[in-house]
XYZ file of C-alpha atoms in Angstrom:
577
model
C 61.715 -69.861 -75.473
C 63.894 -70.575 -78.490
C 63.843 -74.092 -79.882
C 67.077 -76.118 -80.049
C 66.497 -79.094 -82.298
C 69.812 -79.835 -83.969
C 73.329 -79.844 -82.492
C 75.246 -76.634 -83.055
C 76.298 -73.274 -81.682
C 73.567 -70.700 -81.099
C 74.236 -66.980 -80.600
C 71.468 -64.921 -79.036
C 71.061 -61.295 -78.002
C 69.230 -60.000 -74.969
C 68.791 -56.662 -73.183
C 70.252 -56.478 -69.708
C 71.114 -52.818 -69.134
C 69.054 -49.655 -69.009
C 67.214 -48.527 -72.125
C 68.492 -45.138 -73.380
C 65.929 -42.414 -72.767
C 65.949 -39.406 -75.110
C 64.798 -35.948 -74.036
C 61.578 -34.651 -75.605
C 61.539 -31.492 -77.725
C 60.326 -28.368 -75.918
C 60.866 -25.701 -78.586
C 58.284 -26.594 -81.260
C 55.614 -23.893 -81.488
C 51.984 -23.957 -82.586
C 50.186 -20.915 -84.049
C 46.548 -20.332 -84.978
C 45.269 -17.330 -86.946
C 44.099 -15.768 -90.193
C 46.157 -16.137 -93.362
C 45.826 -15.487 -97.092
C 45.622 -19.181 -97.943
C 46.032 -22.600 -96.377
C 43.804 -25.406 -95.161
C 41.239 -24.474 -92.512
C 40.423 -28.073 -91.626
C 42.611 -31.070 -90.932
C 46.012 -31.103 -89.273
C 48.366 -28.149 -88.679
C 51.074 -27.655 -91.311
C 54.772 -27.869 -90.450
C 56.617 -24.600 -91.170
C 60.410 -24.526 -91.006
C 61.152 -20.946 -92.090
C 59.524 -17.626 -92.927
C 59.796 -18.446 -96.648
C 58.091 -21.761 -95.970
C 55.230 -19.939 -94.230
C 54.754 -17.536 -97.144
C 54.716 -20.455 -99.566
C 52.053 -22.344 -97.604
C 49.981 -19.534 -96.107
C 50.663 -16.441 -98.197
C 52.066 -13.056 -97.275
C 51.110 -10.305 -94.833
C 47.489 -9.244 -94.368
C 46.279 -5.663 -94.687
C 45.051 -3.712 -91.691
C 42.068 -2.314 -93.611
C 40.679 -5.751 -94.410
C 41.650 -7.826 -91.383
C 42.181 -5.311 -88.564
C 43.421 -6.831 -85.308
C 43.209 -10.384 -86.687
C 46.076 -9.983 -89.163
C 49.049 -10.786 -86.922
C 49.716 -14.477 -87.649
C 52.306 -13.816 -90.382
C 54.108 -11.229 -88.221
C 54.135 -13.588 -85.227
C 55.677 -16.415 -87.267
C 58.267 -14.049 -88.764
C 59.340 -12.780 -85.344
C 59.283 -16.304 -83.925
C 62.064 -17.217 -86.338
C 63.769 -13.843 -85.922
C 64.069 -14.497 -82.182
C 65.571 -17.957 -82.540
C 62.634 -20.265 -83.231
C 63.431 -23.504 -85.020
C 60.129 -24.975 -86.241
C 56.421 -24.494 -85.782
C 53.050 -25.835 -86.840
C 50.397 -23.469 -88.163
C 46.617 -23.801 -88.490
C 44.677 -21.279 -90.505
C 41.336 -19.799 -89.470
C 38.937 -18.145 -91.944
C 35.587 -16.324 -91.571
C 32.502 -18.460 -92.094
C 31.598 -16.604 -95.308
C 35.001 -17.100 -96.986
C 34.571 -18.699 -100.424
C 36.552 -20.850 -102.808
C 37.495 -19.536 -106.231
C 35.937 -21.675 -108.953
C 35.501 -21.984 -112.707
C 31.741 -22.477 -112.366
C 31.019 -18.753 -112.661
C 33.024 -18.415 -115.882
C 30.385 -20.036 -118.103
C 33.064 -21.918 -120.027
C 32.269 -25.306 -121.529
C 34.747 -27.118 -119.284
C 32.676 -26.011 -116.276
C 29.992 -28.565 -117.246
C 32.562 -31.378 -117.164
C 35.134 -30.405 -114.504
C 34.629 -28.352 -111.385
C 37.963 -26.645 -110.686
C 38.233 -24.853 -107.343
C 41.026 -23.327 -105.316
C 42.415 -25.649 -102.672
C 41.124 -23.439 -99.875
C 39.074 -20.219 -99.486
C 40.347 -16.712 -100.172
C 40.770 -14.086 -102.855
C 44.151 -15.645 -103.611
C 42.281 -18.222 -105.703
C 41.153 -15.531 -108.156
C 44.768 -15.321 -109.357
C 44.918 -18.994 -110.337
C 45.236 -19.729 -114.057
C 44.804 -23.168 -115.603
C 46.088 -23.912 -119.099
C 44.906 -27.069 -120.889
C 46.820 -28.440 -123.886
C 46.256 -31.644 -125.894
C 48.667 -34.524 -125.361
C 49.001 -38.275 -125.885
C 50.379 -41.023 -123.686
C 50.778 -43.754 -126.319
C 50.978 -44.297 -130.079
C 51.394 -47.281 -132.342
C 51.095 -48.370 -135.965
C 48.523 -50.794 -137.368
C 49.886 -54.022 -138.880
C 46.676 -55.777 -139.876
C 42.934 -55.201 -140.155
C 40.850 -57.980 -138.555
C 37.131 -58.656 -138.453
C 34.724 -56.718 -136.249
C 36.562 -53.401 -136.092
C 39.626 -55.134 -134.653
C 43.164 -54.150 -135.527
C 46.439 -55.888 -134.835
C 48.943 -53.245 -133.761
C 52.635 -53.115 -132.995
C 52.072 -52.455 -129.272
C 48.777 -51.986 -127.445
C 50.412 -50.768 -124.197
C 48.764 -47.556 -123.029
C 45.512 -48.130 -124.929
C 42.871 -48.640 -122.245
C 39.211 -49.549 -122.586
C 37.214 -46.345 -122.863
C 40.099 -44.238 -124.197
C 39.481 -41.886 -127.096
C 41.985 -42.461 -129.906
C 42.880 -40.690 -133.117
C 44.113 -42.257 -136.332
C 46.312 -39.786 -138.137
C 47.213 -40.124 -141.816
C 48.125 -37.471 -144.401
C 47.516 -34.676 -141.861
C 43.930 -35.736 -141.147
C 42.567 -37.323 -137.961
C 39.787 -39.825 -137.388
C 38.550 -40.100 -133.806
C 37.372 -43.372 -132.327
C 36.962 -45.161 -129.014
C 38.652 -48.280 -127.623
C 36.287 -51.138 -126.727
C 38.957 -53.707 -125.891
C 42.742 -53.868 -125.848
C 44.652 -57.105 -125.345
C 47.537 -59.053 -126.876
C 48.332 -56.290 -129.373
C 44.781 -56.386 -130.739
C 42.633 -53.281 -130.301
C 38.889 -53.233 -130.937
C 37.392 -49.850 -131.808
C 33.799 -48.599 -131.633
C 33.637 -48.060 -135.405
C 35.639 -48.937 -138.480
C 38.462 -46.653 -139.580
C 38.181 -45.188 -143.078
C 40.771 -45.674 -145.801
C 43.994 -47.638 -145.868
C 45.217 -47.865 -142.263
C 47.946 -50.496 -142.423
C 51.509 -49.136 -142.173
C 54.367 -51.559 -141.528
C 57.177 -49.148 -142.359
C 60.093 -48.643 -139.987
C 59.174 -44.940 -139.776
C 55.372 -45.035 -139.994
C 53.394 -42.236 -141.646
C 50.090 -43.501 -140.229
C 49.739 -43.888 -136.452
C 47.037 -44.602 -133.918
C 47.390 -42.338 -130.849
C 45.536 -41.922 -127.584
C 43.914 -38.551 -126.861
C 44.669 -36.981 -123.491
C 45.301 -33.509 -122.174
C 47.941 -31.876 -119.988
C 46.980 -29.299 -117.359
C 49.324 -26.514 -116.221
C 48.282 -24.733 -113.008
C 49.787 -21.337 -112.187
C 49.586 -19.201 -109.055
C 52.164 -16.446 -108.616
C 55.580 -18.063 -108.772
C 54.130 -21.534 -108.237
C 53.522 -23.830 -111.179
C 52.247 -27.406 -111.338
C 52.046 -29.650 -114.394
C 49.926 -32.798 -114.683
C 50.578 -34.626 -117.915
C 48.546 -36.960 -120.112
C 45.273 -37.039 -118.173
C 42.017 -38.562 -119.337
C 38.276 -38.139 -118.841
C 38.017 -41.945 -118.826
C 36.830 -42.523 -115.266
C 38.063 -46.138 -115.211
C 41.612 -45.226 -116.265
C 44.512 -44.767 -113.848
C 45.236 -41.371 -115.430
C 41.732 -40.015 -114.860
C 41.946 -36.282 -114.208
C 40.414 -36.466 -110.730
C 42.933 -39.092 -109.569
C 45.924 -37.270 -111.033
C 44.971 -33.822 -109.710
C 44.502 -35.082 -106.144
C 48.202 -34.254 -105.606
C 47.785 -30.558 -106.407
C 48.531 -27.981 -103.709
C 46.767 -25.207 -105.633
C 43.458 -26.546 -106.984
C 40.919 -29.299 -106.448
C 39.392 -30.898 -109.564
C 36.082 -32.776 -109.509
C 34.647 -34.667 -112.486
C 30.971 -33.668 -112.572
C 30.129 -35.372 -115.874
C 28.752 -38.340 -113.869
C 30.313 -40.842 -116.252
C 28.680 -39.327 -119.335
C 29.804 -40.876 -122.616
C 31.078 -38.101 -124.868
C 31.643 -40.503 -127.742
C 34.600 -40.345 -130.075
C 35.497 -36.750 -129.194
C 38.925 -35.786 -127.906
C 38.914 -34.716 -124.248
C 40.507 -31.395 -125.216
C 37.528 -30.641 -127.462
C 35.099 -31.804 -124.769
C 36.635 -29.337 -122.314
C 37.278 -26.371 -124.579
C 34.707 -26.772 -127.333
C 37.552 -26.194 -129.796
C 39.583 -28.492 -132.045
C 42.947 -29.841 -130.882
C 44.645 -27.687 -133.507
C 43.876 -24.670 -131.320
C 46.819 -25.760 -129.211
C 45.774 -24.558 -125.762
C 42.833 -23.403 -123.689
C 42.986 -21.177 -120.594
C 40.694 -21.278 -117.578
C 40.526 -18.445 -115.013
C 39.068 -18.991 -111.547
C 36.913 -16.361 -109.875
C 34.526 -15.857 -106.988
C 37.090 -16.427 -104.215
C 36.494 -14.393 -101.078
C 38.335 -13.831 -97.805
C 35.037 -13.332 -96.058
C 34.206 -10.575 -93.636
C 36.031 -10.083 -90.358
C 32.622 -9.176 -88.913
C 31.648 -12.829 -89.341
C 34.583 -14.061 -87.263
C 33.711 -15.353 -83.815
C 35.537 -16.931 -80.911
C 34.203 -20.272 -82.100
C 36.218 -20.049 -85.335
C 39.449 -19.922 -83.322
C 38.322 -22.422 -80.703
C 37.510 -24.836 -83.508
C 35.174 -27.759 -84.033
C 35.944 -31.430 -83.459
C 34.465 -33.346 -86.405
C 36.718 -36.335 -85.877
C 40.274 -37.233 -86.935
C 41.538 -35.166 -89.848
C 38.501 -32.864 -89.803
C 39.177 -30.687 -86.775
C 39.552 -26.923 -86.975
C 41.137 -24.125 -84.923
C 42.628 -25.056 -81.562
C 40.961 -28.483 -81.765
C 43.154 -29.417 -84.754
C 46.212 -29.560 -82.472
C 44.752 -32.577 -80.666
C 46.103 -34.589 -83.607
C 49.591 -33.132 -83.098
C 51.846 -34.568 -80.380
C 54.961 -32.524 -81.220
C 53.985 -28.950 -80.321
C 54.996 -27.758 -76.843
C 54.309 -23.978 -76.926
C 51.143 -22.402 -78.352
C 49.655 -18.999 -79.133
C 46.798 -17.347 -81.016
C 48.655 -14.102 -81.883
C 46.706 -10.902 -81.321
C 43.422 -12.649 -80.472
C 42.652 -11.551 -76.927
C 39.041 -12.693 -76.652
C 38.853 -14.363 -73.200
C 36.851 -17.259 -74.659
C 39.620 -18.079 -77.137
C 42.410 -17.681 -74.584
C 40.599 -19.774 -71.964
C 40.023 -22.453 -74.604
C 43.743 -22.446 -75.442
C 44.698 -22.717 -71.765
C 42.213 -25.557 -71.233
C 43.670 -27.336 -74.273
C 47.180 -27.113 -72.788
C 46.019 -28.246 -69.353
C 44.052 -31.209 -70.717
C 46.975 -32.497 -72.750
C 49.548 -31.597 -70.078
C 52.307 -31.460 -72.691
C 52.241 -27.838 -73.884
C 52.333 -24.278 -72.633
C 50.237 -21.283 -73.727
C 51.580 -17.764 -74.293
C 48.844 -15.125 -74.026
C 48.612 -11.551 -75.295
C 46.866 -8.698 -73.515
C 44.572 -6.384 -75.548
C 46.595 -3.479 -76.906
C 44.169 -0.868 -75.575
C 44.628 -2.181 -72.027
C 47.796 -0.437 -70.912
C 46.772 0.994 -67.543
C 47.600 -1.215 -64.582
C 43.949 -1.551 -63.549
C 42.891 -2.549 -67.094
C 45.726 -5.074 -67.376
C 44.733 -6.622 -64.063
C 41.113 -6.886 -65.199
C 42.215 -9.093 -68.075
C 44.809 -10.957 -66.002
C 42.303 -11.946 -63.329
C 40.383 -14.095 -65.796
C 43.099 -16.775 -65.694
C 44.591 -19.103 -63.118
C 46.786 -21.760 -64.685
C 50.364 -22.966 -64.448
C 50.196 -23.860 -68.152
C 50.033 -20.254 -69.358
C 51.996 -17.009 -69.194
C 50.926 -13.490 -70.103
C 53.033 -10.745 -71.697
C 52.594 -6.994 -72.210
C 53.001 -4.487 -73.916
C 52.854 -4.848 -77.699
C 56.045 -4.448 -79.738
C 56.863 -1.860 -82.385
C 58.315 -3.509 -85.493
C 58.750 -2.730 -89.187
C 55.907 -3.790 -91.477
C 57.183 -4.930 -94.899
C 53.647 -4.563 -96.329
C 52.979 -0.904 -95.484
C 56.670 0.099 -95.267
C 56.218 1.635 -91.822
C 56.428 0.733 -88.154
C 53.422 -0.975 -86.597
C 52.625 -2.594 -83.266
C 52.302 -6.388 -83.049
C 51.394 -8.705 -80.138
C 54.438 -10.060 -78.266
C 53.477 -13.751 -78.257
C 55.342 -14.680 -81.470
C 58.569 -13.013 -80.346
C 58.287 -14.476 -76.835
C 57.824 -18.033 -78.131
C 60.908 -17.499 -80.303
C 62.793 -16.492 -77.132
C 61.515 -19.666 -75.398
C 62.933 -21.717 -78.255
C 66.219 -19.792 -78.280
C 66.664 -20.150 -74.525
C 65.877 -23.880 -74.672
C 68.504 -24.462 -77.326
C 71.274 -22.316 -75.824
C 70.748 -22.915 -72.099
C 68.065 -25.556 -71.616
C 64.409 -25.653 -70.664
C 65.341 -25.158 -66.995
C 66.560 -21.599 -67.727
C 63.829 -19.000 -67.218
C 63.117 -17.360 -70.615
C 63.647 -13.856 -69.224
C 66.317 -11.133 -69.284
C 66.542 -11.956 -73.000
C 66.740 -9.345 -75.773
C 63.714 -9.119 -78.056
C 65.155 -9.114 -81.561
C 63.491 -7.080 -84.293
C 61.635 -4.741 -81.920
C 62.407 -1.027 -82.235
C 60.048 0.165 -79.534
C 57.188 -0.598 -77.181
C 53.561 0.433 -77.251
C 54.044 1.860 -73.747
C 56.879 1.963 -71.225
C 56.168 0.635 -67.735
C 58.245 1.757 -64.778
C 59.427 -0.169 -61.733
C 56.509 0.910 -59.599
C 53.993 -0.416 -62.081
C 55.886 -3.668 -62.422
C 55.894 -3.975 -58.625
C 52.121 -4.370 -58.945
C 51.928 -6.488 -62.101
C 54.831 -8.924 -61.590
C 53.523 -10.593 -58.377
C 50.214 -11.095 -60.177
C 51.852 -13.011 -63.027
C 51.966 -10.346 -65.764
C 55.360 -10.486 -67.475
C 56.402 -7.091 -68.770
C 58.680 -6.328 -71.686
C 60.764 -3.275 -70.848
C 63.362 -1.029 -72.412
C 66.602 -0.468 -70.495
C 69.142 2.154 -71.516
C 72.103 0.501 -73.185
C 70.522 -2.974 -72.897
C 67.780 -2.850 -75.503
C 64.282 -4.242 -75.157
C 64.129 -7.268 -72.858
C 61.616 -9.731 -71.467
C 61.552 -8.844 -67.780
C 59.367 -11.481 -66.167
C 59.152 -15.275 -65.899
C 55.903 -16.051 -64.102
C 52.902 -18.190 -64.989
C 49.304 -17.144 -64.366
C 49.008 -19.650 -61.488
C 48.036 -18.750 -57.947
C 49.889 -21.848 -56.701
C 53.314 -20.782 -55.444
C 54.844 -24.136 -56.416
C 54.166 -23.417 -60.086
C 54.678 -19.665 -60.295
C 57.763 -19.867 -62.551
C 57.549 -20.684 -66.244
C 60.747 -22.716 -66.319
C 59.558 -25.006 -63.488
C 56.339 -25.910 -65.301
C 58.121 -26.355 -68.639
C 60.858 -28.462 -66.986
C 58.188 -30.815 -65.651
C 56.541 -30.956 -69.079
C 59.946 -31.914 -70.499
C 60.539 -34.606 -67.863
C 57.051 -36.069 -68.126
C 57.047 -36.213 -71.933
C 60.578 -37.625 -72.077
C 59.783 -40.400 -69.608
C 56.455 -41.168 -71.290
C 57.998 -41.352 -74.771
C 61.029 -43.348 -73.660
C 59.361 -46.058 -71.616
C 56.868 -47.555 -74.074
C 58.986 -50.689 -74.051
C 57.832 -51.371 -70.474
C 54.192 -51.940 -71.453
C 53.161 -55.640 -71.261
C 56.550 -56.735 -69.875
C 56.421 -59.165 -66.898
C 55.786 -56.959 -63.840
C 58.486 -58.357 -61.563
C 61.651 -57.308 -59.725
C 63.765 -57.642 -62.846
C 61.577 -55.152 -64.744
C 61.523 -52.756 -61.788
C 65.311 -52.737 -61.695
C 65.544 -52.046 -65.432
C 63.036 -49.188 -65.217
C 64.898 -47.681 -62.255
C 68.218 -47.827 -64.119
C 66.677 -46.248 -67.226
C 65.147 -43.303 -65.373
C 68.160 -42.898 -63.066
C 70.499 -42.530 -66.064
C 68.182 -39.944 -67.650
C 67.653 -37.919 -64.456
C 71.389 -37.929 -63.744
C 72.002 -36.412 -67.160
C 69.353 -33.778 -66.488
C 71.008 -32.954 -63.149
C 74.433 -32.648 -64.779
C 72.946 -30.205 -67.289
C 72.080 -27.927 -64.363
C 68.308 -28.401 -64.392
C 68.086 -29.790 -60.841
C 69.214 -28.581 -57.427
C 71.675 -30.475 -55.275
C 75.357 -31.302 -55.091
C 74.766 -34.945 -55.978
C 72.112 -36.969 -57.820
C 70.714 -38.185 -54.508
C 70.030 -34.570 -53.499
C 68.542 -33.689 -56.894
C 66.007 -36.507 -57.292
C 64.813 -39.853 -55.996
C 63.176 -42.841 -57.703
C 60.994 -45.295 -55.793
C 59.676 -48.416 -57.475
C 58.732 -51.838 -56.191
C 56.915 -53.050 -53.100
C 57.127 -49.598 -51.497
C 54.986 -48.062 -54.263
C 52.779 -51.001 -55.326
C 50.380 -53.250 -53.488
C 49.499 -56.751 -54.615
C 46.220 -55.307 -55.898
C 48.174 -52.924 -58.161
C 50.227 -55.807 -59.523
C 47.140 -57.999 -60.026
C 45.515 -55.182 -62.020
C 48.520 -54.646 -64.263
C 49.802 -51.431 -62.693
C 53.489 -50.575 -62.383
C 53.899 -47.483 -60.202
C 57.128 -45.507 -60.099
C 57.389 -42.423 -57.877
C 59.936 -39.789 -58.929
C 60.817 -36.796 -56.778
C 62.541 -33.832 -58.424
C 64.167 -30.679 -57.029
C 63.912 -28.125 -59.871
C 66.093 -25.034 -59.999
C 64.260 -21.743 -59.484
C 65.299 -18.469 -61.134
C 67.124 -15.775 -59.166
C 64.269 -13.319 -59.633
C 65.346 -10.962 -56.847
C 69.087 -10.397 -56.573
C 69.872 -8.739 -53.234
C 73.252 -7.384 -52.172
C 73.361 -6.279 -48.531
C 76.121 -3.759 -47.906
C 77.263 -2.243 -44.658
C 80.161 -0.152 -43.421
C 83.162 -2.012 -42.132
C 84.925 -0.347 -39.219
C 88.531 -0.970 -38.228
C 87.403 -2.487 -34.912
C 85.487 -5.127 -36.774
């Protein structure tokens, strides 16, 4: 309760109406697969366009090197081509993939700094690092004091442990800072000659010795200025380079004291007058596809921020549709389906092996699964390959997820993502006829077919579930949308007093949201009362529930089902009728 201690007027705010409840996103995709570059451990990376994907994960992969595991980049491209808006991507790499490093170069800097590519792959062999001398501070000396101490104009930027150079008449004397305070700098040894210069434009200056590192990879360039080998300084190379997206730098000198030697000379073995020193990385490897296993895609849970493969998406609560494009190993696909079922907030799109085109072979693969959180599509799509400049066949999952996203944005999640044109596809790996679909469709295999004058279309909207209540994709995804929206929008209820007033507020909040969903056409019924019901209060909770902190709200929903079979019954009309 507020305190009222002095006379006056008090204005207070309080919530009395329903809390607005916002619908959850259903069109954010998640992809897992091989790529040229990118982190293989941690959290999936947000990708907002094809160009963004190429910047983070590299370009297309060759068939000769990666075979049937190369389809991630094509799937992401066709996801956006078919209307996708955003996705998260996690890279997988063979166990023998290696980082590019400077350790194999034999250069002097390799004994001081270990420079490696940010992640494994031959892409790291194209990284070039250029080191040039630089300085972060300079000043002039006003007075020579006892004990190698000098009073300077400004000691800002001169840190304990920094290497400095005193330059006069074109010559340099190198020294080391022992203390720096109140414009008095103490050096390790005495400077030779006349060092005092009080002129307005000094000819003799004391400067710090640092180096600048330029990192180049393709069109990408990073510059890190005025870095030091002084481990106690804020501009130590390891601290500064932690921001790099191209390389990782580790100081392996173990705090060794290099004396009064400029860091550029320590790294290059050459005088600062050389101007620059170039380092080339080598030894990066993509690894062998033969060393890939289902476990690489399924991933390992090493704790927060260290998960790999499918497991890395546990840390992501945004993704709602997932695929491992082109990877049809049952172990990987079952792991993906289990991941979606356990979280209950996402849906898996599965590919069928390309060599399984006969109905019996397709059914053999289909019969492995029984889940309302997954859908299966066949056949593969013929598209243009920008790498080989020819048409190739790619798995349909990327294009289909793009169609999911497009349908969600144009019509809503309640619309079955079927009878939609597949953009970017010029052909199919095989053409199924109606008789073959009569067998596959009831079993939950969604075919992609070519119709004369109508292009290539997704011609199925079924899950892989044997439960008739959940046989349609849009029904399951509608419930995912409702559940996530209600969960995200009712956090304010937690720890509120569990009484009639709270029950009424919760009912009003959900009623307003469900009414909006009904008006959007996602629910059956001519009125809200026919489309849904909300029960909360004594009819859903016992005193034991209330005593144990449980608020139970029961919501009944009548989802719309797709008109999968359109039947027109025609008969002759006689005059007597």
